Each structure stands twice: as structure tokens, then as C-alpha cells.
């Protein structure tokens, strides 16, 4: 517990709300507007997390935002987060350089139910930046490959230039442990791969849908079509999970900003089973 957290706790406050100081120890530009930060805790305490959980990143004087953890759950001594610059706080996060300090709260939320995939074919269906919150699933699955019947990563990006983690995708595709399919919505001359939306890849999966468990993350329209495609292919909705995003402020179920129907996504999610959101995911701007 740092000094501020200890002082707050003494006054009966919640030390969980005080950001812990981290230092930027590495940055990597992934795309024109996307940067991955590697952060080390200044108090030396590793931030252990479950794939699918998020943190609140805090820059004093600018603001605080929820960002999923995209690193390796087996290497919690380094906190890895991939951020798209879309506004004030994310832009400032993307501009951080090694040596800079940042506040971190969390990890928060319910992660992917990895145990639901044991003994089954695990399908990771990701769109765009949705590969960031799902990358820890793939890392975990590769380390626990013998516990799964199969591992299938279906990834879609808008254009070839927008493919996230291309080197890692190539590495996974080259390893026999995983079946990796990548598609883009719009191709260029340099692209010789698949073209089309990622949900179109579902019927090509080479096993009985009853044997699969799917974890889906991306823009809501992509998740909606992916759930429909999985169900149309024959998978039971109870075997499908999605990660839902809404504006978040407290991250711990206090403020109500992240409400989606009966769910507070920071506390009950962000990962929910498809039947929990099937009536909600199709409602525009809910
Ligand atoms: C659980 C969770 C995990 C997330 N993980 C990541 C991640 O790994 N990487 C990443 O880049 N972003 C992630 N986001 C989205 C990120 O939190 C927002 O992009 C960020 O809060 C924008 O803040 P800002 O101050 O930079 O921009 P703002 O000025 O607040 O917003 C800029 C634009 O982004 C929109 N926006 C704000 N929040 C969201 C949101 N949650 N979803 C969609 N649009 C939003 C706003 O409506 C506005 O149009 C996550 C969000 C949640 C809830
Ligand atoms: S962000 Fe405050 S209740 Fe979820």
C-alpha cells in the first residue's frame, strides 16, 4: 500500500480507489493510432490478473480511463496495455515515453471463463482492437494447449494496415498448436490473404459446434454478427462469451456509468455470457 492509500485507509476510505504508481518501461507503436505500453509497478508488487480484466489508467490533470490488459498472465511483473488514441486521456497515454509515471487501479472486472473451455475447442473471435483483450486468452491457451481439444483464432481487421500484432499473429499461425484465420474487410495490392468479415469464417471451423466454446471481442456490430454466425453454425449460446465496453468512471460498481440493462459492466462484466446480453446487444445506443 502506498502512502496515499495508507492515509485514505486510516480515514476509512477505500485504498482500492487510490491509483498505484507505475513507470513506463517500454512503448511500442502498433498502428498509426495505437500504442502498447509496458509498465512496471514502482512498489514492486506484480499486478496479477485474469485474461479479460481491465485497469483504470490515471494521468494527473488529464483523467482516468479503463483499458484492458493485453499482456501475458504468466508475467504479471510487467503490465502490458494496448491503447488507441481517441480522445484526451488515451492520446496522452499513447504519447508517454519510457521513464514517465502513470497511476493504475485494478485489475477490475470478470475475465474470460477459461475453465469453460477445458477439454473443448476454444474459439477466439476478435475484431480490430478486440485482439488486445483476447491476446491473454491465446497466450494462456498456448501454455495450456494439452487441456484443450483445439485452439482457433479468427481475427478480422478493416484493412491490412489495421491488423494488430501482425508478427505475433504470424508466429501463432506458424505454430501447429493453433488454427489462425485472419481476414480484412477491404484489401490492398499487398494483401494476399482473406477478404470479408470475420464472422464469415465461422462455418469453416473444422469440428462439431457442440464441442466448442467461443470468446468474442470487438466492435458491437462485429460481436452481434459473430454471435449470430456461431448460433447459425450450431453452437449453443450458453457456450459463447462477449466482452462489453461502456463508459466507466469508478470501475468498481459505485457510480452506475457503465450500466447495460441490469448489469454494471465494470463489476458484472466486462465479460458476459451471450444469453446475458442477447436482448441488449442489438439495441442501438443502449
Ligand atoms: C472495460 C473496457 C476496456 C477497454 N479496453 C480498451 C483497450 O484495451 N484499448 C483501448 O484503446 N481502449 C479500451 N477501452 C476504451 C477506452 O476506455 C476509451 O477509448 C477511453 O475511455 C476514451 O477516453 P479518452 O479520454 O481518450 O477519450 P474521450 O474524449 O472520453 O472519448 C473519445 C471518443 O471515444 C468514445 N469512447 C469513450 N469511451 C469509450 C468506450 N468505452 N468504448 C467505445 N468508445 C468510447 C467517446 O464516445 C468519444 O467518441 C476500454 C473500455 C472499457 C470500458
Ligand atoms: S464504472 Fe462506476 S459502476 Fe461501473
Coordinates of C-alpha atoms and ligand atoms in Angstrom, one line a residue, residues 54 65-68 82-84 86-91 129 132-133 244-248 270, ligand 1:
X54 CA -9.0 -4.2 -17.2
X65 CA -9.7 5.6 -18.5
X66 CA -10.5 1.9 -18.5
X67 CA -8.0 -0.2 -20.6
X68 CA -7.9 -4.0 -20.9
X82 CA -2.6 -1.6 -25.8
X83 CA -4.3 1.8 -26.3
X84 CA -6.0 3.5 -29.3
X86 CA -9.3 8.6 -29.5
X87 CA -9.5 11.5 -27.0
X88 CA -7.7 13.4 -24.3
X89 CA -6.7 10.6 -21.9
X90 CA -5.9 7.9 -24.5
X91 CA -3.9 10.4 -26.6
X129 CA -8.5 -3.7 -31.3
X132 CA -5.8 -6.8 -27.3
X133 CA -8.2 -8.1 -24.5
X244 CA -18.8 -5.4 -23.5
X245 CA -17.5 -1.9 -23.1
X246 CA -19.3 1.2 -21.8
X247 CA -18.0 4.5 -20.4
X248 CA -16.6 3.8 -17.0
X270 CA -16.9 -6.8 -19.0
Ligands
LIG1 C1 -13.6 -2.4 -19.9 C2 -13.0 -1.6 -21.0 C3 -11.9 -2.0 -21.6 C4 -11.3 -1.2 -22.6 N1 -10.1 -1.6 -23.2 C5 -9.5 -0.8 -24.1 C6 -8.3 -1.2 -24.6 O1 -7.7 -2.2 -24.3 N2 -7.7 -0.3 -25.5 C7 -8.3 0.9 -25.9 O2 -7.7 1.6 -26.7 N3 -9.5 1.2 -25.4 C8 -10.1 0.5 -24.5 N4 -11.3 0.9 -24.0 C9 -11.9 2.1 -24.4 C10 -11.3 3.3 -23.7 O3 -11.6 3.2 -22.3 C11 -11.8 4.6 -24.3 O4 -11.3 4.7 -25.6 C12 -11.3 5.8 -23.5 O5 -12.0 5.8 -22.2 C13 -11.5 7.1 -24.2 O6 -11.1 8.1 -23.3 P1 -10.5 9.5 -23.9 O7 -10.4 10.5 -22.7 O8 -9.2 9.2 -24.5 O9 -11.5 10.0 -25.0 P2 -12.9 10.6 -24.8 O10 -12.8 12.0 -25.1 O11 -13.5 10.2 -23.4 O12 -13.7 9.8 -25.9 C14 -13.3 9.9 -27.2 C15 -14.3 9.1 -28.1 O13 -14.3 7.7 -27.6 C16 -15.6 7.3 -27.3 N5 -15.5 6.4 -26.1 C17 -15.2 6.7 -24.9 N6 -15.2 5.6 -24.1 C18 -15.5 4.6 -24.9 C19 -15.7 3.2 -24.7 N7 -15.6 2.6 -23.6 N8 -16.0 2.4 -25.8 C20 -16.1 3.0 -27.0 N9 -16.0 4.3 -27.3 C21 -15.7 5.1 -26.2 C22 -16.3 8.5 -26.9 O14 -17.7 8.4 -27.0 C23 -15.8 9.5 -27.9 O15 -16.4 9.4 -29.1 C24 -11.9 0.1 -23.0 C25 -13.1 0.4 -22.4 C26 -13.7 -0.4 -21.4 C27 -15.0 0.0 -20.8

